[in-house]
Every structure is written in structure tokens, then in C-alpha cells.
Amino acid sequence: MFFCLLALTNITIYIIMLTVVNKKENVMISKALEEYIKTMYVIKKQNGNIRVTDVATKMNCTKPSVNKALNNLKEEKLVNYETYGTIELTEDGENLAKKILEAYDIV
């Protein structure tokens, strides 16, 4: 009986650890923010650096809209950005952008 309890405990611990890892990896953002991060990733691949003006032009939106999206993405730790500076995707941001692009390729 003790062995069964131990096995059950190990499984429970494994499930809890898996849940914590998945919560860390899964970032829930809106479709609009997905478009912004995808666009930033594409611009980075094309130009090497990302600027607010480039994102606004590519997405046909205003610079204040881009700044609002950047602040939301910054809160999620998907971008590094300081006002009037260049935009950098974090490792998590770049990975998410790749996943979004892969999902678009599948559909």
C-alpha cells in the first residue's frame, strides 16, 4: 500500500510540474497582438531591426496604436522597448512569433 501511495505521489508531482511548465510557456494574447508580434518578427527578418514606424506602415495603422500594443507585449515580456528606441523581441516573443507563423502555414 505504501508503494502505491508513493507511485501516486510521484505521478501527482509529475503532473503538477508539467502544469507549471505549460503555464509558463503558454502566453495568452489577443489576435490583434498576435498580428503585431508576427509583423515585428517578419520586419526583423527583412530589415534586421524593428521600429514603430515600420510596424505602423506594414500594418497600416497609427504609431499610437503600435505603442499601445508594444506596452501590452512588454507587460507579457515578449518585447523589450523603450520610447523612441528600437524594438527587440525577447526569446519568448520570437518563439511565439514562430509558432504563430507555423499556425498560419498549417491553415
mmCIF file of N, CA and C in Angstrom:
data_model
loop_
_atom_site.group_PDB
_atom_site.id
_atom_site.type_symbol
_atom_site.label_atom_id
_atom_site.label_comp_id
_atom_site.label_asym_id
_atom_site.label_seq_id
_atom_site.Cartn_x
_atom_site.Cartn_y
_atom_site.Cartn_z
ATOM 1 N N MET A 1 0.818 -1.185 0.000
ATOM 2 C CA MET A 1 0.000 0.000 0.000
ATOM 3 C C MET A 1 0.869 1.259 0.000
ATOM 4 N N PHE A 2 1.927 1.262 0.764
ATOM 5 C CA PHE A 2 2.834 2.400 0.798
ATOM 6 C C PHE A 2 3.430 2.661 -0.584
ATOM 7 N N PHE A 3 3.797 1.594 -1.309
ATOM 8 C CA PHE A 3 4.368 1.725 -2.646
ATOM 9 C C PHE A 3 3.369 2.381 -3.600
ATOM 10 N N CYS A 4 2.101 1.977 -3.510
ATOM 11 C CA CYS A 4 1.068 2.574 -4.365
ATOM 12 C C CYS A 4 0.918 4.061 -4.067
ATOM 13 N N LEU A 5 0.941 4.415 -2.825
ATOM 14 C CA LEU A 5 0.834 5.818 -2.436
ATOM 15 C C LEU A 5 2.031 6.601 -2.960
ATOM 16 N N LEU A 6 3.204 6.017 -2.873
ATOM 17 C CA LEU A 6 4.409 6.659 -3.378
ATOM 18 C C LEU A 6 4.318 6.841 -4.889
ATOM 19 N N ALA A 7 3.871 5.821 -5.599
ATOM 20 C CA ALA A 7 3.733 5.912 -7.050
ATOM 21 C C ALA A 7 2.717 6.988 -7.416
ATOM 22 N N LEU A 8 1.615 7.010 -6.703
ATOM 23 C CA LEU A 8 0.595 8.011 -6.950
ATOM 24 C C LEU A 8 1.144 9.406 -6.678
ATOM 25 N N THR A 9 1.915 9.534 -5.623
ATOM 26 C CA THR A 9 2.514 10.819 -5.288
ATOM 27 C C THR A 9 3.479 11.269 -6.380
ATOM 28 N N ASN A 10 4.301 10.373 -6.893
ATOM 29 C CA ASN A 10 5.234 10.725 -7.961
ATOM 30 C C ASN A 10 4.494 11.163 -9.212
ATOM 31 N N ILE A 11 3.413 10.471 -9.538
ATOM 32 C CA ILE A 11 2.615 10.860 -10.704
ATOM 33 C C ILE A 11 2.003 12.228 -10.479
ATOM 34 N N THR A 12 1.481 12.453 -9.296
ATOM 35 C CA THR A 12 0.876 13.739 -8.968
ATOM 36 C C THR A 12 1.911 14.855 -9.064
ATOM 37 N N ILE A 13 3.082 14.623 -8.524
ATOM 38 C CA ILE A 13 4.152 15.624 -8.597
ATOM 39 C C ILE A 13 4.517 15.891 -10.049
ATOM 40 N N TYR A 14 4.620 14.847 -10.858
ATOM 41 C CA TYR A 14 4.953 14.997 -12.279
ATOM 42 C C TYR A 14 3.893 15.833 -12.987
ATOM 43 N N ILE A 15 2.614 15.543 -12.709
ATOM 44 C CA ILE A 15 1.527 16.295 -13.335
ATOM 45 C C ILE A 15 1.566 17.750 -12.903
ATOM 46 N N ILE A 16 1.813 18.006 -11.639
ATOM 47 C CA ILE A 16 1.898 19.385 -11.152
ATOM 48 C C ILE A 16 3.067 20.105 -11.828
ATOM 49 N N MET A 17 4.217 19.447 -11.936
ATOM 50 C CA MET A 17 5.375 20.066 -12.591
ATOM 51 C C MET A 17 5.075 20.355 -14.051
ATOM 52 N N LEU A 18 4.418 19.438 -14.729
ATOM 53 C CA LEU A 18 4.073 19.619 -16.138
ATOM 54 C C LEU A 18 3.123 20.791 -16.311
ATOM 55 N N THR A 19 2.163 20.925 -15.414
ATOM 56 C CA THR A 19 1.209 22.026 -15.461
ATOM 57 C C THR A 19 1.914 23.361 -15.277
ATOM 58 N N VAL A 20 2.830 23.433 -14.332
ATOM 59 C CA VAL A 20 3.572 24.674 -14.083
ATOM 60 C C VAL A 20 4.398 25.048 -15.313
ATOM 61 N N VAL A 21 5.061 24.096 -15.929
ATOM 62 C CA VAL A 21 5.862 24.363 -17.125
ATOM 63 C C VAL A 21 4.973 24.851 -18.251
ATOM 64 N N ASN A 22 3.832 24.204 -18.469
ATOM 65 C CA ASN A 22 2.934 24.615 -19.535
ATOM 66 C C ASN A 22 2.362 26.004 -19.305
ATOM 67 N N LYS A 23 2.058 26.340 -18.062
ATOM 68 C CA LYS A 23 1.553 27.679 -17.778
ATOM 69 C C LYS A 23 2.608 28.722 -18.094
ATOM 70 N N LYS A 24 3.863 28.397 -17.830
ATOM 71 C CA LYS A 24 4.948 29.331 -18.106
ATOM 72 C C LYS A 24 5.115 29.526 -19.606
ATOM 73 N N GLU A 25 4.973 28.462 -20.385
ATOM 74 C CA GLU A 25 5.185 28.535 -21.825
ATOM 75 C C GLU A 25 3.988 29.125 -22.561
ATOM 76 N N ASN A 26 2.778 28.863 -22.088
ATOM 77 C CA ASN A 26 1.587 29.321 -22.779
ATOM 78 C C ASN A 26 1.279 30.758 -22.409
ATOM 79 N N VAL A 27 1.413 31.634 -23.378
ATOM 80 C CA VAL A 27 1.103 33.031 -23.186
ATOM 81 C C VAL A 27 -0.182 33.307 -23.952
ATOM 82 N N MET A 28 -1.173 33.804 -23.266
ATOM 83 C CA MET A 28 -2.444 34.103 -23.906
ATOM 84 C C MET A 28 -2.474 35.575 -24.297
ATOM 85 N N ILE A 29 -2.483 35.830 -25.602
ATOM 86 C CA ILE A 29 -2.603 37.200 -26.087
ATOM 87 C C ILE A 29 -3.711 37.235 -27.127
ATOM 88 N N SER A 30 -4.213 38.421 -27.401
ATOM 89 C CA SER A 30 -5.303 38.572 -28.358
ATOM 90 C C SER A 30 -4.804 38.352 -29.786
ATOM 91 N N LYS A 31 -5.740 38.167 -30.688
ATOM 92 C CA LYS A 31 -5.404 38.003 -32.111
ATOM 93 C C LYS A 31 -4.705 39.254 -32.640
ATOM 94 N N ALA A 32 -5.128 40.417 -32.181
ATOM 95 C CA ALA A 32 -4.503 41.665 -32.623
ATOM 96 C C ALA A 32 -3.036 41.703 -32.217
ATOM 97 N N LEU A 33 -2.738 41.314 -30.958
ATOM 98 C CA LEU A 33 -1.347 41.306 -30.505
ATOM 99 C C LEU A 33 -0.544 40.234 -31.243
ATOM 100 N N GLU A 34 -1.203 39.130 -31.605
ATOM 101 C CA GLU A 34 -0.528 38.115 -32.416
ATOM 102 C C GLU A 34 -0.087 38.710 -33.747
ATOM 103 N N GLU A 35 -0.956 39.523 -34.352
ATOM 104 C CA GLU A 35 -0.617 40.171 -35.623
ATOM 105 C C GLU A 35 0.583 41.106 -35.456
ATOM 106 N N TYR A 36 0.595 41.858 -34.364
ATOM 107 C CA TYR A 36 1.716 42.772 -34.116
ATOM 108 C C TYR A 36 3.020 42.000 -33.956
ATOM 109 N N ILE A 37 3.007 40.955 -33.150
ATOM 110 C CA ILE A 37 4.256 40.232 -32.897
ATOM 111 C C ILE A 37 4.724 39.501 -34.150
ATOM 112 N N LYS A 38 3.770 38.986 -34.926
ATOM 113 C CA LYS A 38 4.113 38.326 -36.193
ATOM 114 C C LYS A 38 4.736 39.340 -37.157
ATOM 115 N N THR A 39 4.132 40.507 -37.260
ATOM 116 C CA THR A 39 4.646 41.559 -38.142
ATOM 117 C C THR A 39 6.048 42.000 -37.709
ATOM 118 N N MET A 40 6.251 42.155 -36.406
ATOM 119 C CA MET A 40 7.569 42.553 -35.901
ATOM 120 C C MET A 40 8.620 41.507 -36.242
ATOM 121 N N TYR A 41 8.261 40.254 -36.126
ATOM 122 C CA TYR A 41 9.201 39.173 -36.443
ATOM 123 C C TYR A 41 9.582 39.219 -37.931
ATOM 124 N N VAL A 42 8.593 39.418 -38.789
ATOM 125 C CA VAL A 42 8.848 39.494 -40.235
ATOM 126 C C VAL A 42 9.738 40.696 -40.553
ATOM 127 N N ILE A 43 9.448 41.843 -39.938
ATOM 128 C CA ILE A 43 10.269 43.045 -40.159
ATOM 129 C C ILE A 43 11.697 42.797 -39.700
ATOM 130 N N LYS A 44 11.855 42.140 -38.566
ATOM 131 C CA LYS A 44 13.203 41.841 -38.061
ATOM 132 C C LYS A 44 13.974 40.986 -39.069
ATOM 133 N N LYS A 45 13.307 40.002 -39.632
ATOM 134 C CA LYS A 45 13.962 39.126 -40.608
ATOM 135 C C LYS A 45 14.306 39.885 -41.889
ATOM 136 N N GLN A 46 13.485 40.848 -42.272
ATOM 137 C CA GLN A 46 13.718 41.611 -43.501
ATOM 138 C C GLN A 46 14.743 42.725 -43.316
ATOM 139 N N ASN A 47 14.611 43.498 -42.235
ATOM 140 C CA ASN A 47 15.427 44.701 -42.047
ATOM 141 C C ASN A 47 16.544 44.558 -41.024
ATOM 142 N N GLY A 48 16.413 43.605 -40.122
ATOM 143 C CA GLY A 48 17.405 43.457 -39.068
ATOM 144 C C GLY A 48 17.047 44.201 -37.795
ATOM 145 N N ASN A 49 16.271 45.281 -37.911
ATOM 146 C CA ASN A 49 15.811 45.990 -36.710
ATOM 147 C C ASN A 49 14.347 46.363 -36.891
ATOM 148 N N ILE A 50 13.691 46.630 -35.778
ATOM 149 C CA ILE A 50 12.251 46.911 -35.789
ATOM 150 C C ILE A 50 12.031 48.302 -35.210
ATOM 151 N N ARG A 51 11.287 49.120 -35.934
ATOM 152 C CA ARG A 51 10.935 50.462 -35.450
ATOM 153 C C ARG A 51 9.422 50.609 -35.462
ATOM 154 N N VAL A 52 8.906 51.478 -34.619
ATOM 155 C CA VAL A 52 7.461 51.726 -34.535
ATOM 156 C C VAL A 52 6.925 52.138 -35.909
ATOM 157 N N THR A 53 7.642 53.009 -36.583
ATOM 158 C CA THR A 53 7.212 53.491 -37.889
ATOM 159 C C THR A 53 7.058 52.339 -38.879
ATOM 160 N N ASP A 54 8.014 51.409 -38.869
ATOM 161 C CA ASP A 54 7.956 50.270 -39.786
ATOM 162 C C ASP A 54 6.730 49.399 -39.513
ATOM 163 N N VAL A 55 6.446 49.161 -38.238
ATOM 164 C CA VAL A 55 5.290 48.336 -37.863
ATOM 165 C C VAL A 55 4.004 49.042 -38.279
ATOM 166 N N ALA A 56 3.900 50.340 -38.008
ATOM 167 C CA ALA A 56 2.700 51.106 -38.359
ATOM 168 C C ALA A 56 2.471 51.088 -39.870
ATOM 169 N N THR A 57 3.536 51.263 -40.631
ATOM 170 C CA THR A 57 3.430 51.255 -42.091
ATOM 171 C C THR A 57 2.999 49.882 -42.595
ATOM 172 N N LYS A 58 3.644 48.848 -42.114
ATOM 173 C CA LYS A 58 3.358 47.483 -42.572
ATOM 174 C C LYS A 58 1.926 47.058 -42.223
ATOM 175 N N MET A 59 1.439 47.482 -41.050
ATOM 176 C CA MET A 59 0.106 47.075 -40.607
ATOM 177 C C MET A 59 -0.972 48.097 -40.967
ATOM 178 N N ASN A 60 -0.561 49.191 -41.581
ATOM 179 C CA ASN A 60 -1.494 50.248 -41.975
ATOM 180 C C ASN A 60 -2.301 50.755 -40.770
ATOM 181 N N CYS A 61 -1.569 51.108 -39.717
ATOM 182 C CA CYS A 61 -2.212 51.632 -38.508
ATOM 183 C C CYS A 61 -1.394 52.821 -38.000
ATOM 184 N N THR A 62 -1.837 53.427 -36.921
ATOM 185 C CA THR A 62 -1.156 54.609 -36.398
ATOM 186 C C THR A 62 -0.032 54.214 -35.434
ATOM 187 N N LYS A 63 0.909 55.126 -35.257
ATOM 188 C CA LYS A 63 2.001 54.898 -34.310
ATOM 189 C C LYS A 63 1.502 54.751 -32.868
ATOM 190 N N PRO A 64 0.498 55.559 -32.443
ATOM 191 C CA PRO A 64 -0.020 55.345 -31.084
ATOM 192 C C PRO A 64 -0.615 53.937 -30.892
ATOM 193 N N SER A 65 -1.223 53.388 -31.919
ATOM 194 C CA SER A 65 -1.748 52.021 -31.823
ATOM 195 C C SER A 65 -0.617 51.026 -31.622
ATOM 196 N N VAL A 66 0.476 51.238 -32.343
ATOM 197 C CA VAL A 66 1.642 50.357 -32.203
ATOM 198 C C VAL A 66 2.212 50.484 -30.795
ATOM 199 N N ASN A 67 2.311 51.717 -30.297
ATOM 200 C CA ASN A 67 2.841 51.925 -28.942
ATOM 201 C C ASN A 67 1.975 51.253 -27.876
ATOM 202 N N LYS A 68 0.666 51.306 -28.037
ATOM 203 C CA LYS A 68 -0.225 50.642 -27.080
ATOM 204 C C LYS A 68 0.002 49.134 -27.115
ATOM 205 N N ALA A 69 0.107 48.567 -28.320
ATOM 206 C CA ALA A 69 0.363 47.136 -28.447
ATOM 207 C C ALA A 69 1.722 46.782 -27.844
ATOM 208 N N LEU A 70 2.724 47.622 -28.076
ATOM 209 C CA LEU A 70 4.060 47.379 -27.521
ATOM 210 C C LEU A 70 4.032 47.342 -25.997
ATOM 211 N N ASN A 71 3.278 48.240 -25.399
ATOM 212 C CA ASN A 71 3.182 48.247 -23.936
ATOM 213 C C ASN A 71 2.539 46.960 -23.424
ATOM 214 N N ASN A 72 1.524 46.478 -24.131
ATOM 215 C CA ASN A 72 0.888 45.212 -23.740
ATOM 216 C C ASN A 72 1.848 44.037 -23.920
ATOM 217 N N LEU A 73 2.583 44.028 -25.021
ATOM 218 C CA LEU A 73 3.549 42.953 -25.275
ATOM 219 C C LEU A 73 4.709 43.021 -24.283
ATOM 220 N N LYS A 74 5.072 44.229 -23.894
ATOM 221 C CA LYS A 74 6.144 44.411 -22.906
ATOM 222 C C LYS A 74 5.717 43.862 -21.549
ATOM 223 N N GLU A 75 4.451 44.074 -21.185
ATOM 224 C CA GLU A 75 3.924 43.524 -19.921
ATOM 225 C C GLU A 75 3.993 42.002 -19.910
ATOM 226 N N GLU A 76 3.797 41.396 -21.080
ATOM 227 C CA GLU A 76 3.857 39.932 -21.204
ATOM 228 C C GLU A 76 5.297 39.437 -21.382
ATOM 229 N N LYS A 77 6.248 40.377 -21.362
ATOM 230 C CA LYS A 77 7.674 40.069 -21.528
ATOM 231 C C LYS A 77 7.974 39.410 -22.873
ATOM 232 N N LEU A 78 7.287 39.906 -23.914
ATOM 233 C CA LEU A 78 7.510 39.395 -25.262
ATOM 234 C C LEU A 78 8.378 40.331 -26.092
ATOM 235 N N VAL A 79 8.474 41.594 -25.666
ATOM 236 C CA VAL A 79 9.337 42.564 -26.337
ATOM 237 C C VAL A 79 10.087 43.396 -25.312
ATOM 238 N N ASN A 80 11.231 43.917 -25.743
ATOM 239 C CA ASN A 80 11.962 44.935 -24.981
ATOM 240 C C ASN A 80 11.858 46.209 -25.794
ATOM 241 N N TYR A 81 11.398 47.264 -25.159
ATOM 242 C CA TYR A 81 11.200 48.513 -25.888
ATOM 243 C C TYR A 81 11.214 49.686 -24.927
ATOM 244 N N GLU A 82 11.959 50.690 -25.287
ATOM 245 C CA GLU A 82 11.940 51.967 -24.589
ATOM 246 C C GLU A 82 11.491 53.019 -25.596
ATOM 247 N N THR A 83 10.733 53.997 -25.150
ATOM 248 C CA THR A 83 10.186 55.023 -26.028
ATOM 249 C C THR A 83 11.269 55.617 -26.935
ATOM 250 N N TYR A 84 10.954 55.725 -28.207
ATOM 251 C CA TYR A 84 11.824 56.252 -29.260
ATOM 252 C C TYR A 84 13.025 55.355 -29.568
ATOM 253 N N GLY A 85 13.046 54.166 -29.018
ATOM 254 C CA GLY A 85 14.143 53.236 -29.292
ATOM 255 C C GLY A 85 13.699 52.157 -30.272
ATOM 256 N N THR A 86 14.621 51.264 -30.552
ATOM 257 C CA THR A 86 14.262 50.143 -31.414
ATOM 258 C C THR A 86 13.546 49.083 -30.578
ATOM 259 N N ILE A 87 12.823 48.239 -31.265
ATOM 260 C CA ILE A 87 12.056 47.176 -30.623
ATOM 261 C C ILE A 87 12.841 45.883 -30.752
ATOM 262 N N GLU A 88 12.930 45.152 -29.660
ATOM 263 C CA GLU A 88 13.590 43.847 -29.702
ATOM 264 C C GLU A 88 12.621 42.797 -29.188
ATOM 265 N N LEU A 89 12.493 41.711 -29.931
ATOM 266 C CA LEU A 89 11.699 40.588 -29.461
ATOM 267 C C LEU A 89 12.520 39.816 -28.440
ATOM 268 N N THR A 90 11.906 39.449 -27.337
ATOM 269 C CA THR A 90 12.593 38.594 -26.372
ATOM 270 C C THR A 90 12.629 37.182 -26.958
ATOM 271 N N GLU A 91 13.333 36.305 -26.301
ATOM 272 C CA GLU A 91 13.385 34.910 -26.765
ATOM 273 C C GLU A 91 11.975 34.320 -26.791
ATOM 274 N N ASP A 92 11.186 34.598 -25.739
ATOM 275 C CA ASP A 92 9.800 34.122 -25.704
ATOM 276 C C ASP A 92 8.972 34.741 -26.822
ATOM 277 N N GLY A 93 9.199 36.028 -27.090
ATOM 278 C CA GLY A 93 8.479 36.715 -28.158
ATOM 279 C C GLY A 93 8.797 36.137 -29.523
ATOM 280 N N GLU A 94 10.072 35.857 -29.741
ATOM 281 C CA GLU A 94 10.484 35.278 -31.020
ATOM 282 C C GLU A 94 9.914 33.867 -31.189
ATOM 283 N N ASN A 95 9.938 33.090 -30.123
ATOM 284 C CA ASN A 95 9.375 31.735 -30.182
ATOM 285 C C ASN A 95 7.874 31.770 -30.454
ATOM 286 N N LEU A 96 7.179 32.705 -29.813
ATOM 287 C CA LEU A 96 5.745 32.834 -30.041
ATOM 288 C C LEU A 96 5.467 33.250 -31.487
ATOM 289 N N ALA A 97 6.240 34.188 -32.006
ATOM 290 C CA ALA A 97 6.060 34.622 -33.393
ATOM 291 C C ALA A 97 6.249 33.453 -34.356
ATOM 292 N N LYS A 98 7.245 32.631 -34.096
ATOM 293 C CA LYS A 98 7.471 31.450 -34.943
ATOM 294 C C LYS A 98 6.284 30.498 -34.883
ATOM 295 N N LYS A 99 5.742 30.287 -33.670
ATOM 296 C CA LYS A 99 4.580 29.405 -33.514
ATOM 297 C C LYS A 99 3.371 29.962 -34.260
ATOM 298 N N ILE A 100 3.187 31.271 -34.192
ATOM 299 C CA ILE A 100 2.065 31.911 -34.893
ATOM 300 C C ILE A 100 2.222 31.728 -36.396
ATOM 301 N N LEU A 101 3.428 31.958 -36.898
ATOM 302 C CA LEU A 101 3.664 31.786 -38.334
ATOM 303 C C LEU A 101 3.477 30.331 -38.759
ATOM 304 N N GLU A 102 3.891 29.408 -37.931
ATOM 305 C CA GLU A 102 3.688 27.979 -38.232
ATOM 306 C C GLU A 102 2.198 27.672 -38.291
ATOM 307 N N ALA A 103 1.431 28.234 -37.375
ATOM 308 C CA ALA A 103 -0.016 28.006 -37.361
ATOM 309 C C ALA A 103 -0.662 28.568 -38.623
ATOM 310 N N TYR A 104 -0.177 29.714 -39.095
ATOM 311 C CA TYR A 104 -0.708 30.297 -40.325
ATOM 312 C C TYR A 104 -0.361 29.424 -41.525
ATOM 313 N N ASP A 105 0.826 28.821 -41.510
ATOM 314 C CA ASP A 105 1.228 27.940 -42.604
ATOM 315 C C ASP A 105 0.377 26.681 -42.650
ATOM 316 N N ILE A 106 -0.021 26.179 -41.474
ATOM 317 C CA ILE A 106 -0.833 24.966 -41.406
ATOM 318 C C ILE A 106 -2.224 25.234 -41.946
ATOM 319 N N VAL A 107 -2.789 26.390 -41.586
ATOM 320 C CA VAL A 107 -4.137 26.740 -42.028
ATOM 321 C C VAL A 107 -4.066 27.155 -43.455
#
